[in-house]
mmCIF file of C-alpha atoms and ligand atoms in Angstrom:
data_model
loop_
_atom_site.group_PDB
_atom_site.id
_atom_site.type_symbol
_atom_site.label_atom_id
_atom_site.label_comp_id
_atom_site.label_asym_id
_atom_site.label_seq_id
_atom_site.Cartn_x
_atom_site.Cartn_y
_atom_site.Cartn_z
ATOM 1 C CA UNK C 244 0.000 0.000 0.000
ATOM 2 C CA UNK C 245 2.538 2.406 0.890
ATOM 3 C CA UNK C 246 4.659 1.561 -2.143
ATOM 4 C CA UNK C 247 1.927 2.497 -4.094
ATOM 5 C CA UNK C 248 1.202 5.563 -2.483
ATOM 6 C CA UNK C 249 5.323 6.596 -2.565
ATOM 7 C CA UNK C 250 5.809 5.163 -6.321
ATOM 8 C CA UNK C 251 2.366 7.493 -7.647
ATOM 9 C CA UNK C 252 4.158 10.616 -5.694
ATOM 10 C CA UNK C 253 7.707 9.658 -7.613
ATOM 11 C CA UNK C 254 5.880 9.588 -10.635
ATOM 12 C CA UNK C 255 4.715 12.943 -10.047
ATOM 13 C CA UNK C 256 8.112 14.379 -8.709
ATOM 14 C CA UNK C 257 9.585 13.319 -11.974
ATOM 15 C CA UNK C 258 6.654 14.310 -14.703
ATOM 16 C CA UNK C 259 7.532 17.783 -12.739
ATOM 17 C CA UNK C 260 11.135 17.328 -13.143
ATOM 18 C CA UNK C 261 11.535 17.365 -9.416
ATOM 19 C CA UNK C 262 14.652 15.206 -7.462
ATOM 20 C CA UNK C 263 13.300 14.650 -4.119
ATOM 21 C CA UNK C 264 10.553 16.091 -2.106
ATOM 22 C CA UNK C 265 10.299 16.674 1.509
ATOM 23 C CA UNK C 266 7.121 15.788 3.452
ATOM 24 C CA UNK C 267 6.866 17.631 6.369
ATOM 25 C CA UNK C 268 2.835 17.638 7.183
ATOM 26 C CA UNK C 269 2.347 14.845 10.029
ATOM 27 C CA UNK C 270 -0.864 13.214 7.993
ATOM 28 C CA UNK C 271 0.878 13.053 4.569
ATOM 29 C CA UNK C 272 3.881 11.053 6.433
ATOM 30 C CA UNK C 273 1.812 9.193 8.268
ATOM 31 C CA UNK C 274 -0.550 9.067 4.125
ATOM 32 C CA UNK C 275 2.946 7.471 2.990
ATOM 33 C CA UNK C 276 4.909 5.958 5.898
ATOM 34 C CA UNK C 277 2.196 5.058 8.318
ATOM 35 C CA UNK C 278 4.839 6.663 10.662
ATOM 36 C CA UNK C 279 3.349 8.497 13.493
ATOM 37 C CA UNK C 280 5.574 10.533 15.171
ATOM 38 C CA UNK C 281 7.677 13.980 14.649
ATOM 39 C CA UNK C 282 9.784 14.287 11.990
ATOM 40 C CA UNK C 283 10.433 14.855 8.481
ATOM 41 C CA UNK C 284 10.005 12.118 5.466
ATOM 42 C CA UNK C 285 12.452 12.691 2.271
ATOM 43 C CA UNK C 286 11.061 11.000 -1.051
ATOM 44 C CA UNK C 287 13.454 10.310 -3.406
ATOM 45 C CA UNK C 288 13.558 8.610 -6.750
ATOM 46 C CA UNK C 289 15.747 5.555 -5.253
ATOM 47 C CA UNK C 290 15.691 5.343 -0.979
ATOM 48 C CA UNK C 291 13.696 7.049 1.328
ATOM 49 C CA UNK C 292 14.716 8.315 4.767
ATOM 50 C CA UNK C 293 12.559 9.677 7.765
ATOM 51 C CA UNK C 294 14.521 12.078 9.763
ATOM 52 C CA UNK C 295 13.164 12.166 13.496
ATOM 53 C CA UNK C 296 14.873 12.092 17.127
ATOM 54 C CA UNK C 297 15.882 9.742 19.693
ATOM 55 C CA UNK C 298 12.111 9.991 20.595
ATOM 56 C CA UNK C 299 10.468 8.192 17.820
ATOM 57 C CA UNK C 300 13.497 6.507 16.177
ATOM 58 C CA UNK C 301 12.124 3.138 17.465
ATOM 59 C CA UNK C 302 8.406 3.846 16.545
ATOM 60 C CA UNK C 303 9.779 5.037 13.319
ATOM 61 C CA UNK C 304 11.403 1.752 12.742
ATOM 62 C CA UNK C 305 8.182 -0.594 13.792
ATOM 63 C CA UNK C 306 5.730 1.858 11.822
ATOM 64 C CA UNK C 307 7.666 2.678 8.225
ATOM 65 C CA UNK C 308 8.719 -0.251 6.133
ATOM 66 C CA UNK C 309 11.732 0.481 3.418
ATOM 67 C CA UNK C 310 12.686 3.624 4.685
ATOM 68 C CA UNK C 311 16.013 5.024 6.435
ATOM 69 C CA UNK C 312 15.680 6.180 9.597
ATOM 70 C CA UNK C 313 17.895 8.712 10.695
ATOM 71 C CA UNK C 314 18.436 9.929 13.876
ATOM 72 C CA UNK C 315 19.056 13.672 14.405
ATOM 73 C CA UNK C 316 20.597 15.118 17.618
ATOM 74 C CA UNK C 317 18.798 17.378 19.601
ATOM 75 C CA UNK C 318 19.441 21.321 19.151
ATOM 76 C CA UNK C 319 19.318 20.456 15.398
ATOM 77 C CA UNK C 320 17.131 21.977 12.549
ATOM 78 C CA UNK C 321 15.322 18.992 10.845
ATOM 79 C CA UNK C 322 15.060 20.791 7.642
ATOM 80 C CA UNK C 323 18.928 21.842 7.614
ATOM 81 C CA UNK C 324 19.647 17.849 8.494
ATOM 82 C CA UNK C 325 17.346 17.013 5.722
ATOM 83 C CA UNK C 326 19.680 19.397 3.112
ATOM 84 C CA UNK C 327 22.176 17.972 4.467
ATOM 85 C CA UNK C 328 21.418 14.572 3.232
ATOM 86 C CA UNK C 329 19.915 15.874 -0.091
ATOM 87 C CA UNK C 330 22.522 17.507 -1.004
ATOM 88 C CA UNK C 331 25.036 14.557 -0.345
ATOM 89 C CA UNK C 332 22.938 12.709 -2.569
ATOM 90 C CA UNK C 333 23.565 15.043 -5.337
ATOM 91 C CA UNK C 334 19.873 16.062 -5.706
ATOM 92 C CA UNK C 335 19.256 19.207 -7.364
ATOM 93 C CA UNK C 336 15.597 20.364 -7.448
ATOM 94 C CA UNK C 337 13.425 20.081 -4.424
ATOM 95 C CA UNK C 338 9.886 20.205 -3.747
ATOM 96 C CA UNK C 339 8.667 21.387 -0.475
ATOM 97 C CA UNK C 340 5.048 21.703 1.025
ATOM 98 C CA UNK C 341 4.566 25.770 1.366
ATOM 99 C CA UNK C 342 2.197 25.227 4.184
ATOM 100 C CA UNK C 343 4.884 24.678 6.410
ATOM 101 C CA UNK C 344 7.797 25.617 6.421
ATOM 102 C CA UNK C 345 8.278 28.735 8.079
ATOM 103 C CA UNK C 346 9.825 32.118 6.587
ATOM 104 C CA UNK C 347 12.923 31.648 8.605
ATOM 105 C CA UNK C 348 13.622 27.981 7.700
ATOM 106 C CA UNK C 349 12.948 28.705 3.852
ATOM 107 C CA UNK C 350 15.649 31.797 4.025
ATOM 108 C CA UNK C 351 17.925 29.360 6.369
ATOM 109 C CA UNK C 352 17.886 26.681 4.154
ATOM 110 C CA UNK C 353 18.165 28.980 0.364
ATOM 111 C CA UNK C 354 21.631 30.682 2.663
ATOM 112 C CA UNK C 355 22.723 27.536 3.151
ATOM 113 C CA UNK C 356 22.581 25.486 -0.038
ATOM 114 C CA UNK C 357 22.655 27.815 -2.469
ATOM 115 C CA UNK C 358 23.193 25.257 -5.236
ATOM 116 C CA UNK C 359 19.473 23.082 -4.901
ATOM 117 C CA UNK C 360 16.173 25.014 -6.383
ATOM 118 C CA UNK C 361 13.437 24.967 -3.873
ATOM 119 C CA UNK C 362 10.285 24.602 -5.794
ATOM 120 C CA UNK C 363 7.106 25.551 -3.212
ATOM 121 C CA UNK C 364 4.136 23.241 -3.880
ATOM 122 C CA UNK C 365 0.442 23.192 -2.259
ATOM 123 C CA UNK C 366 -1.300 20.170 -2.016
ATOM 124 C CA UNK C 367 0.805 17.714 -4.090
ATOM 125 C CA UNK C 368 0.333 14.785 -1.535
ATOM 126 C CA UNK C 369 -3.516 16.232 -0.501
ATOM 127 C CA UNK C 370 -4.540 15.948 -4.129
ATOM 128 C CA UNK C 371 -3.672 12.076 -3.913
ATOM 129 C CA UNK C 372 -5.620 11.661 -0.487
ATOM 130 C CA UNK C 373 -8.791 12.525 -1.837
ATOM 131 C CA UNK C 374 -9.557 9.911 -3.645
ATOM 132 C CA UNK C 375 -9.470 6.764 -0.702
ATOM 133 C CA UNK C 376 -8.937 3.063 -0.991
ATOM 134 C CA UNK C 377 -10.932 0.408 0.293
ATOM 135 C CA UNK C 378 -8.704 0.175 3.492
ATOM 136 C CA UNK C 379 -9.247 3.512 3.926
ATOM 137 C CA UNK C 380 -12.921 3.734 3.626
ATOM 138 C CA UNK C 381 -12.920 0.986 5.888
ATOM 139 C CA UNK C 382 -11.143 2.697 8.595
ATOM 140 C CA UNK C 383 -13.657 6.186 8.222
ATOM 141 C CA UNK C 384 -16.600 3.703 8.532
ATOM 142 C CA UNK C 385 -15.239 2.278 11.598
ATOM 143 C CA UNK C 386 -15.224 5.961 13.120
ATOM 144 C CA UNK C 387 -18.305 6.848 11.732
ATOM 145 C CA UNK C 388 -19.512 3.169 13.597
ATOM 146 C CA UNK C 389 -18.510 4.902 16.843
ATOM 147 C CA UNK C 390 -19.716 8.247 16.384
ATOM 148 C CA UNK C 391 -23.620 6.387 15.459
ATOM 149 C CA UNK C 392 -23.329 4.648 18.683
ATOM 150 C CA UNK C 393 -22.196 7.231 20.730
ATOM 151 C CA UNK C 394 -25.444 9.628 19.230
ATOM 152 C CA UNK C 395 -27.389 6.978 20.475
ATOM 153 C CA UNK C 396 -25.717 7.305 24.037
ATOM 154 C CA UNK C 397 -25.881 10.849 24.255
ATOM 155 C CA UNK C 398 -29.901 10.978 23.495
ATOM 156 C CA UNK C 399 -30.266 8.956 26.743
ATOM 157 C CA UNK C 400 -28.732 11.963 28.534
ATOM 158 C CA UNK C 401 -29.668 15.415 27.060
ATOM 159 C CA UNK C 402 -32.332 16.454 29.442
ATOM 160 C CA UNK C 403 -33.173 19.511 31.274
ATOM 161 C CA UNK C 404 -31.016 20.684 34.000
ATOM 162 C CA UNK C 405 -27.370 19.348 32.241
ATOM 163 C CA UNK C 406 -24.843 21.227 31.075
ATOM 164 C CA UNK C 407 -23.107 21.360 27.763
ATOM 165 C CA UNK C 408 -20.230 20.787 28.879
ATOM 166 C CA UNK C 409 -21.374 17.801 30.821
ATOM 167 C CA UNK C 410 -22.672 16.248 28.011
ATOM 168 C CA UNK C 411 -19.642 16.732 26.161
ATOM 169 C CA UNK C 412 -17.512 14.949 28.690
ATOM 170 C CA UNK C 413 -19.959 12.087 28.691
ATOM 171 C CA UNK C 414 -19.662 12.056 24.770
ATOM 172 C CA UNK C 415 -16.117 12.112 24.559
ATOM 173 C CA UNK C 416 -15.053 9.291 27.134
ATOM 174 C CA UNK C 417 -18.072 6.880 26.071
ATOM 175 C CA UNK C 418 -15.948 7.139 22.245
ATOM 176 C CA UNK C 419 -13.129 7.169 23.804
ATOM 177 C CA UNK C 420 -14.302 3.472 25.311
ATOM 178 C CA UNK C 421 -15.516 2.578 22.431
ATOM 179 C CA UNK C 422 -12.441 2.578 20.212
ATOM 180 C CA UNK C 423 -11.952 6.021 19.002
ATOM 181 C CA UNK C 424 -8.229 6.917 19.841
ATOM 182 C CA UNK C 425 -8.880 10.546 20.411
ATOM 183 C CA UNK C 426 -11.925 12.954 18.831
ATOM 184 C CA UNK C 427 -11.784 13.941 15.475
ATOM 185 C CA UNK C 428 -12.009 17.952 16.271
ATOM 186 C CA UNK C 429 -13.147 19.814 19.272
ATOM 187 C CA UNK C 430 -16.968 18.717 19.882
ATOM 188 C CA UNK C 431 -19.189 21.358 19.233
ATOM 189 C CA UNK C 432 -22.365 21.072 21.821
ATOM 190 C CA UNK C 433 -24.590 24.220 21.799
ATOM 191 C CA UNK C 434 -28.148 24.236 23.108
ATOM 192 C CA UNK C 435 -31.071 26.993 23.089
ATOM 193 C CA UNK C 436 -30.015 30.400 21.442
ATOM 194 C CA UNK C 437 -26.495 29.398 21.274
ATOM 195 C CA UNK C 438 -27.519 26.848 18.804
ATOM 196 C CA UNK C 439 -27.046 29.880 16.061
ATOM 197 C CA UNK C 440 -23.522 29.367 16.790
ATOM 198 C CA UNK C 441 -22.193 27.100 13.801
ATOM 199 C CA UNK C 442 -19.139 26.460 15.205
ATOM 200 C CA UNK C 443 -19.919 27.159 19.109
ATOM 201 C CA UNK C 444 -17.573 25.545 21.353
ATOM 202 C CA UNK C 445 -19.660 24.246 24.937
ATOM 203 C CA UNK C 446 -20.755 26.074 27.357
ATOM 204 C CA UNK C 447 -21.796 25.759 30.839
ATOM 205 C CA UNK C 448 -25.013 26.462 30.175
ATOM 206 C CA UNK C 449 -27.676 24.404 31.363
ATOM 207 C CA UNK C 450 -30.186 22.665 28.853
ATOM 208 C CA UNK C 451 -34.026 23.542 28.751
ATOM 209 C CA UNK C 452 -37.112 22.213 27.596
ATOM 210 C CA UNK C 453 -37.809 23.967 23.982
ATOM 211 C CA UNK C 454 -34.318 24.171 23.453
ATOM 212 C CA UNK C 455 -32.917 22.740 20.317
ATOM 213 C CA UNK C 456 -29.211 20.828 21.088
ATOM 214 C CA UNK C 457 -26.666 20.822 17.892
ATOM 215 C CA UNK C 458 -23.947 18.563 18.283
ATOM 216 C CA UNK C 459 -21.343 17.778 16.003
ATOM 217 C CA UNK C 460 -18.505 15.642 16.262
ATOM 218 C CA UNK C 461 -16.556 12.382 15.153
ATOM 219 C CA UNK C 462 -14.101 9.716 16.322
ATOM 220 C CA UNK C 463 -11.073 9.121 15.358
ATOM 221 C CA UNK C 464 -9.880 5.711 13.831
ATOM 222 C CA UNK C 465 -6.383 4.536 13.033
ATOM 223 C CA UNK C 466 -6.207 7.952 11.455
ATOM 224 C CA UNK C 467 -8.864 8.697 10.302
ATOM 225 C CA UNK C 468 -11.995 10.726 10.974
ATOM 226 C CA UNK C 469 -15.741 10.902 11.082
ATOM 227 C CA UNK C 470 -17.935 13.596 11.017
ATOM 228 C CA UNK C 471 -21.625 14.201 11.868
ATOM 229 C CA UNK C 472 -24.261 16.730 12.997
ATOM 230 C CA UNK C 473 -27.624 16.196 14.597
ATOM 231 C CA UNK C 474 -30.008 18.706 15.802
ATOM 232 C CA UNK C 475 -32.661 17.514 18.415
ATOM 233 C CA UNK C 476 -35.203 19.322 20.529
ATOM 234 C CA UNK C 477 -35.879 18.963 24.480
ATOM 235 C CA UNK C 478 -39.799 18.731 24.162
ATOM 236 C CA UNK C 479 -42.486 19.719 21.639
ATOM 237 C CA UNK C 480 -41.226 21.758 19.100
ATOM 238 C CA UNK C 481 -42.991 24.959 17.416
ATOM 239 C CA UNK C 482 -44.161 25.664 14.412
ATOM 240 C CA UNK C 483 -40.979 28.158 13.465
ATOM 241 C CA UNK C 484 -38.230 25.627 14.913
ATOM 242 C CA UNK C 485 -40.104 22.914 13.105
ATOM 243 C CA UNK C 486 -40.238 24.730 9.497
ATOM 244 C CA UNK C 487 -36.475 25.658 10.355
ATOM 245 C CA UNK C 488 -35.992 21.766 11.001
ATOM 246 C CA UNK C 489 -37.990 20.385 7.810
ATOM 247 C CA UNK C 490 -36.392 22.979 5.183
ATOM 248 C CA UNK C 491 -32.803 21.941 6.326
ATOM 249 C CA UNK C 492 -33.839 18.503 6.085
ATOM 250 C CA UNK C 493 -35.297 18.605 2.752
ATOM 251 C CA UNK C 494 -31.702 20.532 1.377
ATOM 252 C CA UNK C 495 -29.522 17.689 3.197
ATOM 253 C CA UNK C 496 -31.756 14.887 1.473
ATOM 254 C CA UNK C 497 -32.159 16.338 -2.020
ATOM 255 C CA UNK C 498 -28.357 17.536 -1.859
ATOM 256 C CA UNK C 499 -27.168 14.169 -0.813
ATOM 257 C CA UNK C 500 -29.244 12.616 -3.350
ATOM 258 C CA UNK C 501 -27.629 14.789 -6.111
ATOM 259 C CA UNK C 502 -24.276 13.286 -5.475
ATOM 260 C CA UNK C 503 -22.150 11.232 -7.850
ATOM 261 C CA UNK C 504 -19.126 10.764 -10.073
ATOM 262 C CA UNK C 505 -18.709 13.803 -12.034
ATOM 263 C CA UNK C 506 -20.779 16.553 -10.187
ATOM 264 C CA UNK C 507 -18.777 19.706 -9.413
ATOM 265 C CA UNK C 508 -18.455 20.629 -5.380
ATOM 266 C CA UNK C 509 -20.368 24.151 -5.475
ATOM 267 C CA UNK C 510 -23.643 22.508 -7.835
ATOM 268 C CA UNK C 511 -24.171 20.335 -4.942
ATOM 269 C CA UNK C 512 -24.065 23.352 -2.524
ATOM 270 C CA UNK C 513 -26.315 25.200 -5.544
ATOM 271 C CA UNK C 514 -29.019 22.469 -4.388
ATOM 272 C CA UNK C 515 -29.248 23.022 -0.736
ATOM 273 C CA UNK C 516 -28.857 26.581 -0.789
ATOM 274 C CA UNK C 517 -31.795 27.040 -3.348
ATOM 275 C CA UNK C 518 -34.204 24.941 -1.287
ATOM 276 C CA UNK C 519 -33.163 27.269 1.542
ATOM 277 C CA UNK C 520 -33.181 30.173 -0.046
ATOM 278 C CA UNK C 521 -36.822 29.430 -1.462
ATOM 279 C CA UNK C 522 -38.089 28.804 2.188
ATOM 280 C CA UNK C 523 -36.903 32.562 2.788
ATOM 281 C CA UNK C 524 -33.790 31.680 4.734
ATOM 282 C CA UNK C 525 -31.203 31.921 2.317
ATOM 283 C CA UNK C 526 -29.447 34.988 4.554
ATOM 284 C CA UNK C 527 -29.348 32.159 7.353
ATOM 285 C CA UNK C 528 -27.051 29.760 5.607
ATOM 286 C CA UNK C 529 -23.566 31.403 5.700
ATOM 287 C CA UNK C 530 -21.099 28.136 5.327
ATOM 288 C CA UNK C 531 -20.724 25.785 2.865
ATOM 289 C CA UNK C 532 -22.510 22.440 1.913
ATOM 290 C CA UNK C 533 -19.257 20.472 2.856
ATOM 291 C CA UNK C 534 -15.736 19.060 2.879
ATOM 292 C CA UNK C 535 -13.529 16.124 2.268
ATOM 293 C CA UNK C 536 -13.096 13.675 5.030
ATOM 294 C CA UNK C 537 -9.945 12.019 5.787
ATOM 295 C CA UNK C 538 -7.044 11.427 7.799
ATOM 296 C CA UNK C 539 -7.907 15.475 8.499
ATOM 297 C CA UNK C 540 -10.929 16.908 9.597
ATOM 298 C CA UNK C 541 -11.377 19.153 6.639
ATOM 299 C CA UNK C 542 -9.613 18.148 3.386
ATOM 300 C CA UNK C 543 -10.411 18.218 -0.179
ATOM 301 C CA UNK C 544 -12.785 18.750 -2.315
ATOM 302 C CA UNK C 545 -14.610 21.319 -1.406
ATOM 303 C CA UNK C 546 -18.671 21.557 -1.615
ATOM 304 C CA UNK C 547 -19.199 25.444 -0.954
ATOM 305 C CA UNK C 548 -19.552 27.971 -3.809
ATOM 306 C CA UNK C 549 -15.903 27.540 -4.957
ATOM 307 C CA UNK C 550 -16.086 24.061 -5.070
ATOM 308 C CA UNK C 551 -14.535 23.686 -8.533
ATOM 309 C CA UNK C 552 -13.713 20.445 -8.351
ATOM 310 C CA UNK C 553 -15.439 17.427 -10.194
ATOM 311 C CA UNK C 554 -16.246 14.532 -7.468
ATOM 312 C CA UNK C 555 -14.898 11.173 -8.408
ATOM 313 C CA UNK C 556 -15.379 7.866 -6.952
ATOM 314 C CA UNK C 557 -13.851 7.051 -3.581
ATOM 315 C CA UNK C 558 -14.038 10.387 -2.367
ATOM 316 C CA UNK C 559 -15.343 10.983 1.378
ATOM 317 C CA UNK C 560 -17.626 14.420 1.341
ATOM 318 C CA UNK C 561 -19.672 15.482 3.716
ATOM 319 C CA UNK C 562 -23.182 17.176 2.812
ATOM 320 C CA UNK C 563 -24.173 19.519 6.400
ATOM 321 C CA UNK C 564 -26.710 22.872 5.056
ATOM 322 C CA UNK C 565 -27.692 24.964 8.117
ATOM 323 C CA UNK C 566 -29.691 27.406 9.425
ATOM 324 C CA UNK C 567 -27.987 30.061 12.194
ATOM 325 C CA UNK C 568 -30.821 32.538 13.526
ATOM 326 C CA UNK C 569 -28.788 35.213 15.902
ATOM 327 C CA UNK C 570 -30.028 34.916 19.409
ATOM 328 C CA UNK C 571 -32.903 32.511 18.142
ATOM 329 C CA UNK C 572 -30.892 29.118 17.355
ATOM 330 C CA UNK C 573 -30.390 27.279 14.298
ATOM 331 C CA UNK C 574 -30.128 23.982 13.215
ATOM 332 C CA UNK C 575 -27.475 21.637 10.896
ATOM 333 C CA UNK C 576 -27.435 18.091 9.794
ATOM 334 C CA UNK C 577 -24.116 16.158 8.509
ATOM 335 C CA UNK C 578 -23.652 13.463 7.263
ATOM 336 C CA UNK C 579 -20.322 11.639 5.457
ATOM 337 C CA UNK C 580 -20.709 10.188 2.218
ATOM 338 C CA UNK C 581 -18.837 8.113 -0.076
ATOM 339 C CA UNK C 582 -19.052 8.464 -3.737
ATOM 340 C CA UNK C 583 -19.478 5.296 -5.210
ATOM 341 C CA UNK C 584 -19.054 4.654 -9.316
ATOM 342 C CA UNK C 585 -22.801 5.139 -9.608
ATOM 343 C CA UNK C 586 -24.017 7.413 -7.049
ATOM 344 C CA UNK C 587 -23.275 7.402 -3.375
ATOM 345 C CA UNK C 588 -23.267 5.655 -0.237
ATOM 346 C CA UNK C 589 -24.248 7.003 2.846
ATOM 347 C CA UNK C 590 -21.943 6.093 6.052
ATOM 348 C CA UNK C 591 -23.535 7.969 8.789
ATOM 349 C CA UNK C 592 -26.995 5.603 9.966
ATOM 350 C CA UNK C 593 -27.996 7.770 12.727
ATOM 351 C CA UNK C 594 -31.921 8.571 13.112
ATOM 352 C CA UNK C 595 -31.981 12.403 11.451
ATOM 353 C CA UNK C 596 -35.963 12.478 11.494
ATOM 354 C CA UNK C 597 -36.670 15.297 14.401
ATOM 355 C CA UNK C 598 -36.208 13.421 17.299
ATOM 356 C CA UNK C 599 -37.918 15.228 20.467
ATOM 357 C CA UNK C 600 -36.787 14.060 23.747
HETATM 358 ZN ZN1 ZN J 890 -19.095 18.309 11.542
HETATM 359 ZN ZN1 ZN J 891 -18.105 18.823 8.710
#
C-alpha cells in the first residue's frame, strides 16, 4: 500500500522534473509511511529516509517499512539535516510543502545550499488523499460506527437541568471506550439560542425544555476521521423551529441525493442553498454544503460555492446545510458520504428524522 502511495508521488516528482521532495505535514507522512511521530520524510527517486529524534526513532522503525531512519541530535534543525542529506545525494531540485515551512527555515535553508532550487508546492500529496482506498474507507466507517453509537448514548442523557459541557464529557469518554483513539475535532455542543452558533464551542449552560441541542462531532480511527451533525429538541417543538428543522432537512436529502461521479463541489451546494433560499432563509445559511473527510478533519474537495472540483469515486464528502438565527438558534445536519461509481453511499446511519426528547 505504501509503495503504491510513494511510487504514484515519484511519478509525479519526476513528470515535474523534481529530485526529491520533503514531506513535512504529520498526515501526509503518516498518508505514505504510516509513521506516526515527529519528523520529516524525504522521497526520493531511489531510498527514502525519515529524519526524526531519539524519541520516535524506534516507533519510526516498527511503523515505516523500506525507509532510512535517521536519527538527528537534539538542538538540530530537521530541515537543515534534511539538506544535508539531499545535497550529499547530489539532488538538485526540491519540492517542499509551502504550508509549512516557516519564513525563517525557507531563508535558512536557500543561505545555506545555495546550489538546490526549492520549488514551493500546495497540495501535491492532498490531491492524492482525496480519492481513498478500500482500506481507507474501511477505517472512516469504523469511526463513523462509533460516532452512530455514541449519538445513540448521548440521546439517553440530554435532558433539562445538564450542562453542555457535561454532556460533552460524557460524549467524549463513552468514544473514547468505544475505540476512538482521540476525537476527530473539538466537539461542538450548543443548546437553546447558542444553537445559532455554527461552530460554538460548549458552554456551561444548562439545557431547557424547547431548546434545540446541535452537536457535532466524530471519532477518530487509526487515522482517520468521522464527522456528523444532529439537531434535536428537548420537548415539543414549534411551528418556526419545526419549518427551520424540515427545510434543512429537505436541502440535506435532495443535496445528498444529487451526489455522484462527475458533479462539481459548489452545484451540490447550488441544491441546498436554493431549497433554503426558497423557504426565505437563504441569509441564514452562511457556510458551505461540505468538505472532504480524511485522515484530516477538513480536506479536499470542497462543496461550498468555490467548489470547482469534479467529485470522483472514492471520495469521502460530507453534505451539512444549516440554518444560524442570531439569538434565536439554528439547526445543521451532517452526514459523510462516499461516492461510489454510480451514485453514493451514505456512512452515517444515525436517526436524522426530528427526534424530540
Ligand atoms: Zn461536523
Ligand atoms: Zn463537517
Amino acid at each position: 500500500m505504501y509503495k503504491t502511495r510513494i511510487k504514484k508521488i515519484t511519478e509525479k516528482l519526476f513528470e515535474n522534473n523534481i529530485d526529491g521532495f520533503v514531506v513535512n505535514k504529520p498526515e501526509n507522512q503518516y498518508y505514505i509511511s504510516g509513521f506516526s511521530g515527529e519528523g520529516l520524510i524525504i522521497i526520493t527517486g531511489r531510498k527514502n529516509y525519515i529524519i526524526t529524534d531519539s524519541r520516535y526513532t524506534e516507533q519510526a522503525k516498527n511503523e515505516a517499512q523500506g525507509f532510512e531512519i535517521i536519527e538527528r541530535q537534539k538542538g538540530t534543525s530537521p530541515f537543515l539535516i534534511s539538506f544535508h542529506i539531499i545535497k550529499d545525494l547530489g539532488l538538485k531540485i526540491i519540492g517542499f510543502e509551502s504550508h509549512s515551512l516557516t519564513v525563517k527555515e525557507y531563508d535558512e535553508l536557500v543561505e545555506t545550499y545555495k546550489n538546490i532550487t526549492l520549488i514551493k508546492t500546495d497540495g501535491f500529496i492532498e490531491q492524492l488523499r482525496t480519492v481513498k482506498d478500500s482500506y481507507e474507507i474501511n477505517l472512516i466507517k469504523s469511526a463513523q460506527k462509533i460516532t452512530d453509537k455514541a449519538f445513540e448514548y448521548i440521546l439517553g442523557l440530554i435532558k433539562p437541568g445538564v450542562s453542555e459541557l457535561d454532556l460533552v464529557a460524557e460524549l467524549e469518554f463513552f468514544m473514547k471506550k468505544n475505540g476512538s483513539k482521540s476525537k476527530a475535532f473539538p466537539t461542538i455542543l450548543v443548546s437553546g439560542p447558542r444553537t445559532s452558533l455554527p461552530h460554538g464551542s460548549p458552554s456551561e449552560r444548562i439545557l431547557q425544555s424547547g431548546d434545540f441541542v446541535t452537536i457535532d462531532f466524530g471519532a477518530r480511527f487509526s487515522g482517520y476521521c468521522s464527522d456528523m451533525t444532529r439537531t434535536v429538541v428537548i420537548g415539543k417543538p414549534s411551528e418556526r423551529q419545526l419549518s427551520i428543522y424540515n427545510t434543512v432537512l429537505n436541502a440535506q436529502i435532495k443535496a445528498i441525493e444529487y451526489i455522484k461521479p462527475g458533479i462539481i463541489g459548489k452545484d451540490a451546494d447550488s441544491v441546498a442553498r436554493k431549497i433554503i433560499s426558497k423557504q426565505g432563509f437563504g441569509d441564514y445559511f452562511g457556510h458551505g454544503l461540505g468538505h472532504g473527510v480524511g485522515l484530516e478533519i477538513h480536506e479536499a474537495p470542497s462543496l461550498s460555492p468555490k467548489g470547482e472540483s469534479h467529485l470522483l469515486p472514492g471520495m469521502i464528502v460530507t453534505v451539512e446545510p444549516g440554518i444560524y438565527i442570531e439569538k434565536y438558534g439554528g439547526v445543521r445536519i451532517e452526514d459523510m458520504v462516499v461516492i461510489t461509481k454510480n451514485g453514493f453511499e451514505n456512512l452515517t446511519n444515525s436517526e436524522k428524522q426530528l427526534i424530540c426528547l
